Short mmCIF file of C-alpha atoms and ligand atoms in Angstrom, two decimals:
data_model
loop_
_atom_site.label_atom_id
_atom_site.label_comp_id
_atom_site.label_asym_id
_atom_site.label_seq_id
_atom_site.Cartn_x
_atom_site.Cartn_y
_atom_site.Cartn_z
CA MET A 22 0.00 0.00 0.00
CA GLN A 23 0.95 3.64 -0.35
CA LEU A 24 0.93 5.12 3.15
CA LEU A 25 1.21 8.77 4.06
CA HIS A 26 2.08 9.82 7.61
CA ALA A 27 1.73 13.45 8.68
CA THR A 28 3.62 14.40 11.83
CA ALA A 29 5.16 17.39 13.60
CA GLU A 30 8.18 15.35 14.76
CA ALA A 31 10.26 12.42 13.59
CA VAL A 32 13.69 11.17 14.63
CA PRO A 33 16.28 12.17 13.52
CA PHE A 34 14.87 15.43 12.13
CA ALA A 35 13.08 16.99 15.12
CA LYS A 36 12.23 15.64 18.55
CA THR A 37 10.67 16.86 21.77
CA GLY A 38 9.31 13.50 22.90
CA GLY A 39 8.16 10.00 22.05
CA LEU A 40 6.11 11.11 19.02
CA ALA A 41 9.42 11.61 17.23
CA ASP A 42 10.66 8.15 18.25
CA VAL A 43 7.48 6.60 16.85
CA LEU A 44 7.64 8.43 13.52
CA GLY A 45 11.34 7.66 13.26
CA ALA A 46 10.64 3.93 13.46
CA LEU A 47 7.09 2.94 12.44
CA PRO A 48 7.39 4.15 8.81
CA ALA A 49 10.63 2.18 8.35
CA ALA A 50 8.98 -0.92 9.83
CA GLN A 51 6.13 -0.45 7.36
CA ALA A 52 8.54 -0.02 4.47
CA ALA A 53 10.19 -3.27 5.58
CA LEU A 54 6.78 -4.95 5.18
CA GLY A 55 6.73 -3.79 1.57
CA HIS A 56 4.72 -0.57 1.78
CA ASP A 57 5.60 2.62 -0.06
CA VAL A 58 5.75 5.19 2.74
CA LEU A 59 5.85 8.98 2.65
CA VAL A 60 6.23 11.00 5.87
CA VAL A 61 5.28 14.69 5.64
CA HIS A 62 6.90 16.89 8.29
CA PRO A 63 7.44 20.64 8.82
CA TRP A 64 10.73 22.09 7.64
CA TYR A 65 11.86 23.65 10.90
CA ALA A 66 14.73 26.13 11.22
CA ARG A 67 16.63 23.55 13.25
CA LEU A 68 15.92 20.48 11.19
CA ALA A 69 18.55 17.88 12.06
CA ALA A 70 19.01 16.64 8.49
CA VAL A 71 22.53 16.16 7.16
CA PRO A 72 22.60 16.75 4.24
CA PRO A 73 19.52 19.00 4.26
CA PRO A 74 16.47 18.02 2.21
CA LEU A 75 16.58 18.63 -1.50
CA TRP A 76 14.37 21.65 -2.25
CA ILE A 77 12.16 20.80 -5.19
CA GLY A 78 10.06 23.92 -5.47
CA ASP A 79 7.00 25.67 -4.10
CA VAL A 80 3.36 24.69 -4.06
CA PRO A 81 0.27 26.84 -3.47
CA VAL A 82 -1.80 25.72 -0.48
CA PRO A 83 -5.46 26.75 -0.18
CA PHE A 84 -5.61 28.38 3.24
CA ASP A 85 -7.62 30.97 5.10
CA GLY A 86 -9.68 32.22 2.19
CA GLY A 87 -6.76 32.40 -0.24
CA HIS A 88 -3.56 30.59 -1.01
CA VAL A 89 -0.26 30.37 0.90
CA THR A 90 2.93 29.29 -0.81
CA VAL A 91 5.00 26.60 0.92
CA GLY A 92 8.36 25.17 -0.08
CA VAL A 93 8.82 21.43 -0.52
CA GLY A 94 11.97 19.56 0.43
CA THR A 95 12.53 15.86 0.19
CA LEU A 96 14.99 13.13 1.15
CA GLU A 97 15.02 9.39 1.67
CA ALA A 98 16.04 7.55 4.84
CA GLY A 99 15.59 3.96 5.95
CA GLY A 100 13.56 3.07 2.86
CA VAL A 101 11.10 5.87 3.63
CA ARG A 102 10.50 9.07 1.67
CA PHE A 103 10.27 12.26 3.70
CA ALA A 104 8.74 15.52 2.49
CA PHE A 105 9.33 18.74 4.40
CA VAL A 106 6.91 21.65 4.35
CA GLY A 107 8.70 24.97 4.39
CA HIS A 108 7.07 28.19 5.57
CA PRO A 109 8.42 31.21 7.50
CA SER A 110 6.21 30.29 10.48
CA PHE A 111 8.36 27.15 11.02
CA GLN A 112 11.59 29.14 11.02
CA ARG A 113 11.70 29.63 14.77
CA ASP A 114 13.92 28.48 17.65
CA ALA A 115 11.47 25.99 19.16
CA LEU A 116 8.98 23.59 17.62
CA TYR A 117 6.04 24.74 19.72
CA GLY A 118 5.03 27.29 22.32
CA TYR A 119 3.94 30.23 20.15
CA PRO A 120 0.58 32.01 20.25
CA ASP A 121 -0.10 31.12 16.61
CA ASP A 122 0.67 27.38 16.97
CA ALA A 123 -2.87 26.32 15.99
CA ARG A 124 -2.71 28.41 12.82
CA ARG A 125 0.83 27.25 11.93
CA PHE A 126 -0.05 23.58 12.21
CA ALA A 127 -3.42 24.04 10.50
CA LEU A 128 -1.37 25.37 7.59
CA PHE A 129 0.94 22.35 7.84
CA ALA A 130 -2.08 20.03 7.74
CA ARG A 131 -3.62 21.90 4.83
CA ALA A 132 -0.31 21.65 2.96
CA VAL A 133 0.01 17.87 3.29
CA PRO A 134 -2.17 16.86 0.29
CA ALA A 135 -0.59 19.50 -1.95
CA VAL A 136 2.93 18.48 -0.96
CA ALA A 137 2.22 14.77 -1.48
CA ALA A 138 0.68 15.56 -4.86
CA ARG A 139 3.79 17.55 -5.76
CA LEU A 140 5.71 14.29 -5.23
CA ALA A 141 3.11 12.45 -7.33
CA PHE A 142 2.22 10.42 -4.22
CA VAL A 143 -1.47 9.59 -3.89
CA PRO A 144 -1.78 7.36 -0.80
CA ASP A 145 -4.20 4.55 -0.10
CA VAL A 146 -4.43 5.68 3.52
CA VAL A 147 -3.56 8.96 5.21
CA HIS A 148 -2.31 8.53 8.79
CA ALA A 149 -2.26 11.73 10.85
CA HIS A 150 -0.58 12.04 14.23
CA ASP A 151 -1.68 14.20 17.16
CA TRP A 152 -3.38 17.60 17.08
CA HIS A 153 -0.85 19.13 14.69
CA ALA A 154 -2.08 16.94 11.84
CA ALA A 155 -5.54 16.13 13.21
CA SER A 156 -7.48 18.38 10.86
CA ILE A 157 -6.37 16.31 7.85
CA PRO A 158 -9.25 13.78 8.12
CA ALA A 159 -11.72 16.69 8.10
CA LEU A 160 -9.99 18.15 5.04
CA LEU A 161 -10.07 14.84 3.16
CA ARG A 162 -13.79 14.51 3.78
CA HIS A 163 -15.01 18.04 3.41
CA ALA A 164 -12.52 20.56 2.04
CA ALA A 165 -12.61 22.23 -1.33
CA LEU A 166 -9.58 22.43 -3.61
CA LEU A 167 -7.91 19.11 -2.83
CA PRO A 168 -5.49 17.70 -5.41
CA PRO A 169 -6.92 14.95 -7.66
CA GLY A 170 -7.30 11.64 -5.84
CA PHE A 171 -7.30 13.03 -2.29
CA SER A 172 -10.98 13.75 -1.74
CA GLY A 173 -12.49 11.03 0.45
CA LEU A 174 -9.24 9.13 1.09
CA PRO A 175 -9.40 6.83 4.13
CA SER A 176 -7.86 8.39 7.22
CA VAL A 177 -6.42 7.20 10.51
CA LEU A 178 -5.73 9.58 13.38
CA THR A 179 -3.34 8.42 16.10
CA VAL A 180 -3.66 10.21 19.41
CA HIS A 181 -0.29 10.16 21.15
CA ASN A 182 -1.44 12.56 23.83
CA ALA A 183 -4.99 13.87 24.25
CA GLN A 184 -3.92 16.70 26.54
CA TYR A 185 -2.59 18.74 23.62
CA GLN A 186 -5.52 19.66 21.40
CA GLY A 187 -4.84 22.75 19.31
CA TRP A 188 -7.45 25.23 20.50
CA ALA A 189 -8.55 28.05 18.19
CA ASP A 190 -11.63 30.02 17.24
CA ALA A 191 -14.27 27.74 15.74
CA ALA A 192 -14.59 30.05 12.74
CA ASP A 193 -10.83 29.99 12.17
CA VAL A 194 -10.69 26.20 11.99
CA VAL A 195 -13.05 26.13 9.02
CA ALA A 196 -11.62 29.28 7.41
CA TRP A 197 -8.03 28.02 7.64
CA GLY A 198 -8.95 24.66 6.15
CA ARG A 199 -11.30 26.17 3.56
CA LEU A 200 -13.97 23.91 4.98
CA PRO A 201 -17.72 24.56 4.63
CA GLY A 202 -18.76 27.20 7.17
CA LYS A 203 -21.56 24.94 8.42
CA LEU A 204 -18.95 22.62 9.91
CA ALA A 205 -17.67 25.24 12.37
CA GLY A 206 -20.16 24.07 15.01
CA PRO A 207 -19.91 20.29 14.57
CA LEU A 208 -16.10 20.37 14.54
CA ALA A 209 -15.92 22.61 17.63
CA LEU A 210 -15.85 21.50 21.25
CA HIS A 211 -18.07 23.57 23.54
CA GLY A 212 -18.12 26.28 20.89
CA LYS A 213 -14.34 26.56 20.61
CA GLY A 214 -12.31 25.36 17.69
CA ASN A 215 -10.25 22.31 18.62
CA LEU A 216 -8.13 20.65 15.96
CA LEU A 217 -7.88 17.31 17.77
CA HIS A 218 -11.64 17.24 18.22
CA ALA A 219 -12.10 18.00 14.53
CA GLY A 220 -9.98 14.94 13.78
CA LEU A 221 -11.86 12.69 16.20
CA ARG A 222 -15.12 13.69 14.53
CA THR A 223 -13.98 12.97 10.99
CA ALA A 224 -11.26 10.27 10.98
CA ASP A 225 -12.31 6.84 9.74
CA ARG A 226 -10.33 5.20 12.52
CA VAL A 227 -8.74 6.64 15.65
CA THR A 228 -5.94 4.80 17.33
CA THR A 229 -3.97 5.48 20.42
CA VAL A 230 -0.67 4.09 21.56
CA SER A 231 -1.67 1.52 24.17
CA PRO A 232 -4.80 -0.54 24.90
CA THR A 233 -5.07 0.76 28.46
CA TYR A 234 -4.89 4.42 27.40
CA ALA A 235 -7.60 3.68 24.81
CA ARG A 236 -9.86 2.61 27.69
CA GLU A 237 -8.74 5.48 29.94
CA LEU A 238 -9.66 8.01 27.25
CA LEU A 239 -13.30 7.47 28.17
CA GLN A 240 -12.54 9.13 31.55
CA PRO A 241 -12.71 12.94 31.84
CA ALA A 242 -9.52 13.09 33.94
CA VAL A 243 -7.52 11.54 31.11
CA ALA A 244 -9.39 12.81 28.05
CA TYR A 245 -9.33 16.52 28.94
CA GLY A 246 -12.83 17.25 27.69
CA LEU A 247 -12.72 14.85 24.74
CA GLU A 248 -14.21 11.87 26.61
CA HIS A 249 -17.53 12.07 24.74
CA ALA A 250 -15.81 12.30 21.39
CA PHE A 251 -13.76 9.21 22.28
CA ALA A 252 -16.84 7.38 23.56
CA ASP A 253 -18.75 8.17 20.36
CA LEU A 254 -16.05 6.39 18.36
CA GLY A 255 -17.05 3.03 19.83
CA PRO A 256 -15.14 0.27 18.01
CA ARG A 257 -13.50 2.81 15.69
CA LEU A 258 -11.12 3.63 18.59
CA VAL A 259 -8.29 1.09 18.90
CA GLY A 260 -5.20 0.89 21.11
CA ILE A 261 -2.05 -0.31 19.35
CA LEU A 262 0.98 -0.47 21.60
CA ASN A 263 4.07 1.35 20.33
CA GLY A 264 7.31 -0.48 19.71
CA LEU A 265 10.88 0.55 20.33
CA ASP A 266 13.58 0.95 17.71
CA LEU A 267 15.75 -1.90 18.97
CA ALA A 268 18.67 -0.90 16.73
CA ALA A 269 18.64 2.77 17.76
CA PHE A 270 18.46 1.79 21.44
CA ASP A 271 20.88 -1.07 21.91
CA PRO A 272 23.16 -1.20 24.98
CA ALA A 273 25.46 -3.58 23.11
CA ALA A 274 26.17 -0.97 20.44
CA ASP A 275 25.42 2.45 21.97
CA ALA A 276 28.33 4.82 21.30
CA ALA A 277 27.08 7.23 23.98
CA LEU A 278 27.81 4.73 26.76
CA ALA A 279 31.07 4.52 28.73
CA ALA A 280 30.94 0.75 28.08
CA THR A 281 28.56 -1.46 26.17
CA PHE A 282 26.83 -4.51 27.66
CA ASP A 283 24.15 -7.10 27.07
CA ALA A 284 21.98 -9.41 29.15
CA GLY A 285 24.67 -12.09 29.12
CA ASP A 286 27.33 -9.82 30.58
CA LEU A 287 26.31 -6.77 32.58
CA THR A 288 29.86 -5.74 33.56
CA GLY A 289 29.66 -2.77 31.19
CA LYS A 290 26.61 -1.51 33.07
CA LEU A 291 28.71 -1.18 36.23
CA VAL A 292 31.19 0.91 34.23
CA CYS A 293 28.29 3.09 33.00
CA HIS A 294 27.05 3.48 36.57
CA ALA A 295 30.47 4.60 37.82
CA ALA A 296 30.98 6.97 34.88
CA LEU A 297 27.54 8.56 35.26
CA SER A 298 28.00 9.01 39.02
CA ARG A 299 31.36 10.66 38.36
CA GLU A 300 29.93 12.87 35.61
CA LEU A 301 27.20 14.17 37.91
CA GLY A 302 29.37 14.39 41.04
CA LEU A 303 27.41 11.68 42.84
CA ASP A 304 28.71 9.21 45.40
CA PRO A 305 29.39 6.16 43.17
CA ASN A 306 28.77 3.59 45.92
CA ARG A 307 25.03 3.99 46.05
CA PRO A 308 22.24 2.59 43.87
CA LEU A 309 21.09 5.12 41.33
CA LEU A 310 17.64 6.20 40.23
CA GLY A 311 17.34 7.83 36.83
CA VAL A 312 14.74 10.18 35.36
CA VAL A 313 14.57 11.25 31.70
CA SER A 314 11.42 13.25 31.20
CA ARG A 315 9.63 16.28 29.94
CA LEU A 316 8.89 18.30 33.08
CA ALA A 317 5.14 18.53 32.60
CA ASP A 318 2.24 17.89 34.96
CA GLN A 319 1.56 14.63 33.09
CA LYS A 320 4.87 13.16 34.20
CA GLY A 321 4.27 13.42 37.98
CA ILE A 322 7.73 14.81 38.71
CA ASP A 323 6.17 16.77 41.58
CA LEU A 324 5.42 13.39 43.22
CA LEU A 325 9.09 12.54 42.97
CA ILE A 326 10.06 15.91 44.45
CA ASP A 327 7.70 15.23 47.36
CA ALA A 328 9.21 11.76 47.74
CA LEU A 329 12.83 13.00 47.77
CA PRO A 330 13.24 12.63 51.56
CA ALA A 331 12.26 8.95 51.17
CA VAL A 332 14.59 8.58 48.18
CA LEU A 333 17.50 9.83 50.28
CA GLU A 334 16.47 7.85 53.32
CA GLN A 335 16.26 4.63 51.29
CA GLY A 336 19.83 5.24 50.18
CA TRP A 337 19.28 5.98 46.50
CA ASN A 338 21.07 8.61 44.50
CA LEU A 339 19.14 10.35 41.73
CA ALA A 340 20.26 11.36 38.23
CA LEU A 341 17.64 13.51 36.51
CA LEU A 342 17.47 14.99 33.02
CA GLY A 343 14.48 17.05 32.03
CA ALA A 344 13.14 20.39 30.92
CA GLY A 345 9.81 22.12 30.81
CA ASP A 346 7.76 23.67 33.58
CA PRO A 347 9.86 26.48 35.14
CA ALA A 348 8.45 25.83 38.64
CA LEU A 349 9.55 22.17 38.50
CA GLU A 350 12.92 23.17 37.05
CA ALA A 351 13.44 25.59 39.94
CA ALA A 352 12.36 23.06 42.60
CA LEU A 353 14.75 20.49 41.18
CA ALA A 354 17.63 22.97 41.07
CA VAL A 355 17.06 23.69 44.77
CA ALA A 356 17.07 19.96 45.58
CA PHE A 357 20.26 19.35 43.56
CA ALA A 358 22.00 22.21 45.39
CA ALA A 359 20.94 20.91 48.81
CA HIS A 360 22.32 17.38 48.23
CA PRO A 361 25.05 17.68 45.60
CA ASP A 362 26.54 14.23 46.24
CA ARG A 363 23.16 12.46 46.19
CA LEU A 364 20.96 14.29 43.66
CA GLY A 365 22.25 15.53 40.35
CA GLY A 366 21.52 15.99 36.72
CA ARG A 367 20.74 18.63 34.19
CA ILE A 368 17.85 20.86 33.30
CA GLY A 369 17.75 20.70 29.52
CA TYR A 370 17.45 18.39 26.56
CA ASP A 371 20.48 16.17 25.97
CA GLU A 372 20.33 12.98 23.90
CA GLY A 373 23.75 11.76 25.07
CA LEU A 374 23.08 12.24 28.77
CA ALA A 375 19.67 10.59 28.35
CA ARG A 376 21.42 7.48 27.02
CA ARG A 377 24.03 7.59 29.79
CA ILE A 378 21.21 7.68 32.35
CA TYR A 379 19.40 4.76 30.72
CA GLY A 380 22.71 2.89 30.68
CA GLY A 381 24.06 3.82 34.11
CA ALA A 382 21.02 3.99 36.40
CA ASP A 383 19.70 0.98 38.30
CA ALA A 384 16.07 2.03 38.08
CA LEU A 385 14.10 4.62 36.09
CA VAL A 386 11.37 6.56 37.89
CA VAL A 387 8.25 7.20 35.77
CA PRO A 388 5.57 8.55 38.15
CA SER A 389 3.20 9.68 35.37
CA ARG A 390 -0.34 10.81 36.14
CA PHE A 391 -1.23 9.46 32.71
CA GLU A 392 0.99 7.94 30.04
CA PRO A 393 -0.40 7.13 26.60
CA CYS A 394 2.43 4.66 25.96
CA GLY A 395 5.78 5.84 27.24
CA LEU A 396 9.02 5.14 25.44
CA ALA A 397 11.30 5.96 28.36
CA GLN A 398 10.40 2.79 30.28
CA LEU A 399 10.91 0.68 27.14
CA ILE A 400 14.38 2.14 26.60
CA ALA A 401 15.18 1.67 30.30
CA MET A 402 14.16 -2.00 30.26
CA ARG A 403 16.28 -2.61 27.17
CA TYR A 404 19.24 -1.15 29.09
CA GLY A 405 18.63 -3.35 32.15
CA THR A 406 17.28 -0.39 34.13
CA LEU A 407 14.14 -1.40 35.99
CA PRO A 408 11.23 1.04 35.76
CA VAL A 409 9.47 2.16 38.93
CA ALA A 410 6.29 3.49 37.40
CA ARG A 411 2.69 4.42 37.98
CA ALA A 412 0.25 1.74 36.83
CA THR A 413 -1.38 3.74 34.04
CA GLY A 414 -1.68 3.67 30.25
CA GLY A 415 1.22 2.11 28.41
CA LEU A 416 3.25 1.78 31.61
CA LEU A 417 0.71 -0.77 32.82
CA ASP A 418 0.75 -2.52 29.45
CA THR A 419 4.53 -2.86 29.23
CA ILE A 420 5.80 -3.38 32.78
CA ASP A 421 5.25 -6.66 34.56
CA ASP A 422 5.18 -5.74 38.26
CA GLY A 423 7.78 -7.66 40.25
CA ARG A 424 9.23 -9.28 37.12
CA THR A 425 10.41 -6.47 34.81
CA GLY A 426 9.78 -3.45 37.04
CA PHE A 427 7.74 -2.02 39.90
CA LEU A 428 4.28 -0.47 39.60
CA PHE A 429 2.32 1.69 42.01
CA ALA A 430 -1.36 2.54 41.82
CA THR A 431 -2.15 6.01 43.11
CA ALA A 432 -0.56 9.24 41.91
CA GLU A 433 0.69 10.18 45.36
CA ALA A 434 4.17 10.55 46.79
CA PRO A 435 3.74 7.88 49.53
CA ALA A 436 2.72 5.29 46.91
CA LEU A 437 5.79 6.16 44.85
CA ALA A 438 7.98 5.99 47.96
CA ALA A 439 6.58 2.56 48.81
CA ALA A 440 7.33 1.26 45.31
CA LEU A 441 10.87 2.67 45.56
CA ALA A 442 11.26 0.91 48.91
CA ARG A 443 10.19 -2.37 47.31
CA ALA A 444 12.72 -1.85 44.52
CA ARG A 445 15.39 -0.98 47.07
CA LEU A 446 14.89 -4.28 48.90
CA VAL A 447 15.20 -6.26 45.68
CA ARG A 448 18.25 -4.20 44.72
CA ASP A 449 20.01 -5.61 47.79
CA ASP A 450 19.28 -9.15 46.62
CA HIS A 451 21.82 -9.38 43.84
CA ASP A 452 20.47 -12.51 42.17
CA ARG A 453 16.88 -11.36 42.21
CA TRP A 454 17.78 -7.96 40.82
CA ARG A 455 19.89 -9.58 38.12
CA GLY A 456 17.00 -11.90 37.26
CA MET A 457 14.66 -8.94 36.84
CA GLN A 458 17.22 -7.10 34.71
CA VAL A 459 17.54 -10.07 32.40
CA ALA A 460 13.74 -10.39 32.16
CA ALA A 461 13.39 -6.67 31.40
CA MET A 462 16.08 -6.84 28.72
CA ALA A 463 14.38 -9.85 27.15
CA ALA A 464 11.02 -8.07 26.88
CA ARG A 465 11.29 -7.02 23.25
CA PHE A 466 8.77 -4.43 22.13
CA ASP A 467 9.68 -4.48 18.46
CA TRP A 468 7.98 -2.39 15.79
CA ALA A 469 7.15 -5.30 13.50
CA ARG A 470 4.26 -6.32 15.78
CA ALA A 471 2.79 -2.81 15.76
CA ALA A 472 3.34 -2.46 12.01
CA HIS A 473 1.31 -5.65 11.46
CA ALA A 474 -1.46 -4.33 13.69
CA TYR A 475 -1.63 -1.08 11.67
CA ASP A 476 -1.66 -3.20 8.51
CA ASP A 477 -4.79 -5.01 9.66
CA LEU A 478 -6.41 -1.68 10.43
CA TYR A 479 -5.52 -0.17 7.03
CA ARG A 480 -6.67 -3.24 5.12
CA ASP A 481 -9.98 -3.23 6.95
CA LEU A 482 -10.35 0.43 6.11
CA VAL A 483 -9.43 0.16 2.44
CA ALA A 484 -11.64 -2.92 1.97
CA GLY A 485 -14.78 -2.06 3.87
CA PRO A 486 -17.24 0.75 4.40
CA ARG A 487 -15.24 3.29 6.31
CA SER A 488 -17.70 4.56 8.85
CA THR A 489 -20.29 2.75 10.84
CA PRO A 490 -23.15 4.89 12.11
CA THR A 491 -22.95 5.64 15.81
CA ALA A 492 -25.61 4.03 17.94
CA SER A 493 -27.01 7.40 18.93
CA GLY A 494 -26.90 8.79 15.41
CA THR A 495 -25.63 11.97 17.02
CA ALA A 496 -25.44 14.99 14.75
CA VAL A 497 -21.76 15.56 15.48
CA GLY A 498 -20.42 12.07 14.75
CA GLY A 499 -18.11 11.41 11.80
CA PRO A 500 -20.84 9.66 9.80
CA ALA A 501 -23.30 12.48 10.44
CA LEU A 502 -20.79 15.02 9.20
CA ASP A 503 -20.60 12.98 6.03
CA GLN A 504 -24.26 13.56 5.49
CA ASP A 505 -23.97 17.29 6.00
CA PRO A 506 -25.48 18.90 2.87
CA ALA A 507 -22.76 21.55 3.06
CA SER A 508 -20.03 19.01 2.53
P1 ADP B 717 6.71 11.83 25.99
O1 ADP B 717 6.62 11.64 24.54
O2 ADP B 717 5.39 11.99 26.66
O3 ADP B 717 7.66 12.90 26.40
P2 ADP B 717 7.93 9.17 26.00
O4 ADP B 717 8.41 8.35 27.14
O5 ADP B 717 7.04 8.52 25.04
O6 ADP B 717 7.29 10.48 26.64
O7 ADP B 717 9.15 9.66 25.13
C1 ADP B 717 10.10 10.56 25.59
C2 ADP B 717 11.27 10.50 24.65
O8 ADP B 717 12.00 11.71 24.76
C3 ADP B 717 12.26 9.40 25.02
O9 ADP B 717 12.99 9.03 23.86
C4 ADP B 717 13.16 10.12 26.03
O10 ADP B 717 14.42 9.50 26.14
C5 ADP B 717 13.26 11.48 25.38
N1 ADP B 717 13.51 12.58 26.31
C6 ADP B 717 12.62 13.12 27.19
N2 ADP B 717 13.18 14.16 27.85
C7 ADP B 717 14.44 14.26 27.38
C8 ADP B 717 15.54 15.15 27.67
N3 ADP B 717 15.42 16.12 28.58
N4 ADP B 717 16.69 14.98 26.99
C9 ADP B 717 16.81 13.99 26.07
N5 ADP B 717 15.82 13.13 25.76
C10 ADP B 717 14.65 13.27 26.39
C1 GLC B 718 3.21 11.03 23.67
C2 GLC B 718 2.92 10.36 24.99
C3 GLC B 718 3.81 9.19 25.28
C4 GLC B 718 3.99 8.31 24.05
C5 GLC B 718 4.45 9.14 22.88
C6 GLC B 718 4.63 8.31 21.63
O1 GLC B 718 4.20 11.97 23.75
O2 GLC B 718 2.97 11.30 26.06
O3 GLC B 718 3.27 8.42 26.33
O4 GLC B 718 4.92 7.29 24.33
O5 GLC B 718 3.51 10.13 22.61
O6 GLC B 718 3.45 7.66 21.23
#
C-alpha cells in the first residue's frame, strides 16, 4: 500500500518526545513490510538533516480564504521518503510554544495533500498524528480544492497525547482549512475550535498508543474534555501499543555509553554506573535512580520531588534529566543544590546524557499521572534499568510488576515511595535484581508487531465501508458530518 504519515516530529529530524521516536521507526517498519511510505513533516529552522532536504520547489496551499505558498523539500532515509513543508512560520527556535501554533499547524495540515501531490504520491491511507495533523481527516472529507485523488481518502488519526488539542476560534478552523462554514459548530468543542476534536469527529479510525490508554480516554480526567468524542467512536477507537527501535536503542552498540553490555554480561553496566556518578558528582557507591522526562504535569515529577526525603532515606542517588515547567525546574535545582553528592543531573534536553542515564542507572522513575504509551520505560528496560512506574496507560501494558519493574497505583508521593522501597529491597538481593534485569532486557517491544497491527487496520479500512453509524446517530459524529449537505 501507499501510506502517508503526517507528523510534527520524527527522529532524527526533530524531537521533543516520544512522538518523534514513533515516527522515526514505524514508517521504516512499514517499508520493511513492503509498503511505499511517505512522511510529511514541517521544515523547521533547526531540522537535524545532514545533508539538508533537496528543495524541489514551491506549491500553493489553499488556506484561510486564499492561497499560501510553501516550499517542498525531500529526502530518503531507511527506505522511507520524507517531504518537508517549508514556511516562514516554522523558522523559529522551538517547535512549539507560540501564540499562533494552531494556525501554523493548521497550515501544515492543509499543505500535506498538496505536498504529497507535488511528489506524485497519492496514498491509499492517510495517517495523521496528534493535534498538529488532526485536521487532515476533516480536510479529506469536506474541504474544497484538494489535489486529484485526495478527496475522500481513508484516514487514521493516532492520538499520542490527548492533553494537547490545538485550540482556536471555531470560525478559524473552518476558514483556515477552507472547509464549509456549516462545519464550524460540529467540529468545535463547547463552541471553541479544537483541531484534535475536529480529527476525532472525521477520521475513519482513531488509534492510540496503548490498549489501556484507549480505555482510559473514556474518563474525563484523562481525556481533557474529549471523553464524549472518544466514547462516540465506539469500536472505531483502537489501542495499538508502540514499539521501540531496537537498533537505535541497543546497549550492546550504543556509542554514547562509557561501556557497552548485554543481558549475558552486565559488567559494562557497572562501568556506566560509575561513569555517570562521576559525571554528575554523585557518590558512586550507592544505587542510582534515573529520570529522563519532559517536566510537565503529566509526568508526575512533583510526586518525585515530594518523595525526595524517602529517596535519600532509602539510600538511593538520583540522576535527573528534564526540561519544561519552570516551577519544576526551579524546585529540582534547589534539591540538587541541597544534596550535591546524592541528587544531580541537568535541566535541559540532551540525547547523550539521556542514554548515559538509561545505561548507568539501576532504576528509572516514571511517576506519570497518565501515560499514553511511554518510550522511556521501554528504553530503560532494554538497558537493564528497571522502571518504577505508575500503573497507568502504556506503563501498565509494558511493565510486569515484580518481574520487569515495579508499579504503584495512586498518583501520590507515599505510593511512589513505597514502590521505591520495594525496589530498594530487591536491589540488595543481587540474584533477584539480576533476574529482573535479564527479564526486562528480554522483553522485546519491536515495531514489527505494531506495524502488522496497523496493517490489519488499514486493510480493513481500504476494503470495507469506512464509517459505521454511531448508535445514537448523534449529529456531530463522523458519519453524520458525512451527510452534512454543506459538505
Ligand atoms: P513523551 O513523549 O510523553 O515525552 P515518552 O516516554 O514517550 O514520553 O518519550 C520521551 C522520549 O524523549 C524518550 O525518547 C526520552 O528518552 C526522550 N527525552 C525526554 N526528555 C528528554 C531530555 N530532557 N533529553 C533527552 N531526551 C529526552
Ligand atoms: C506522547 C505520549 C507518550 C507516548 C508518545 C509516543 O508523547 O505522552 O506516552 O509514548 O507520545 O506515542
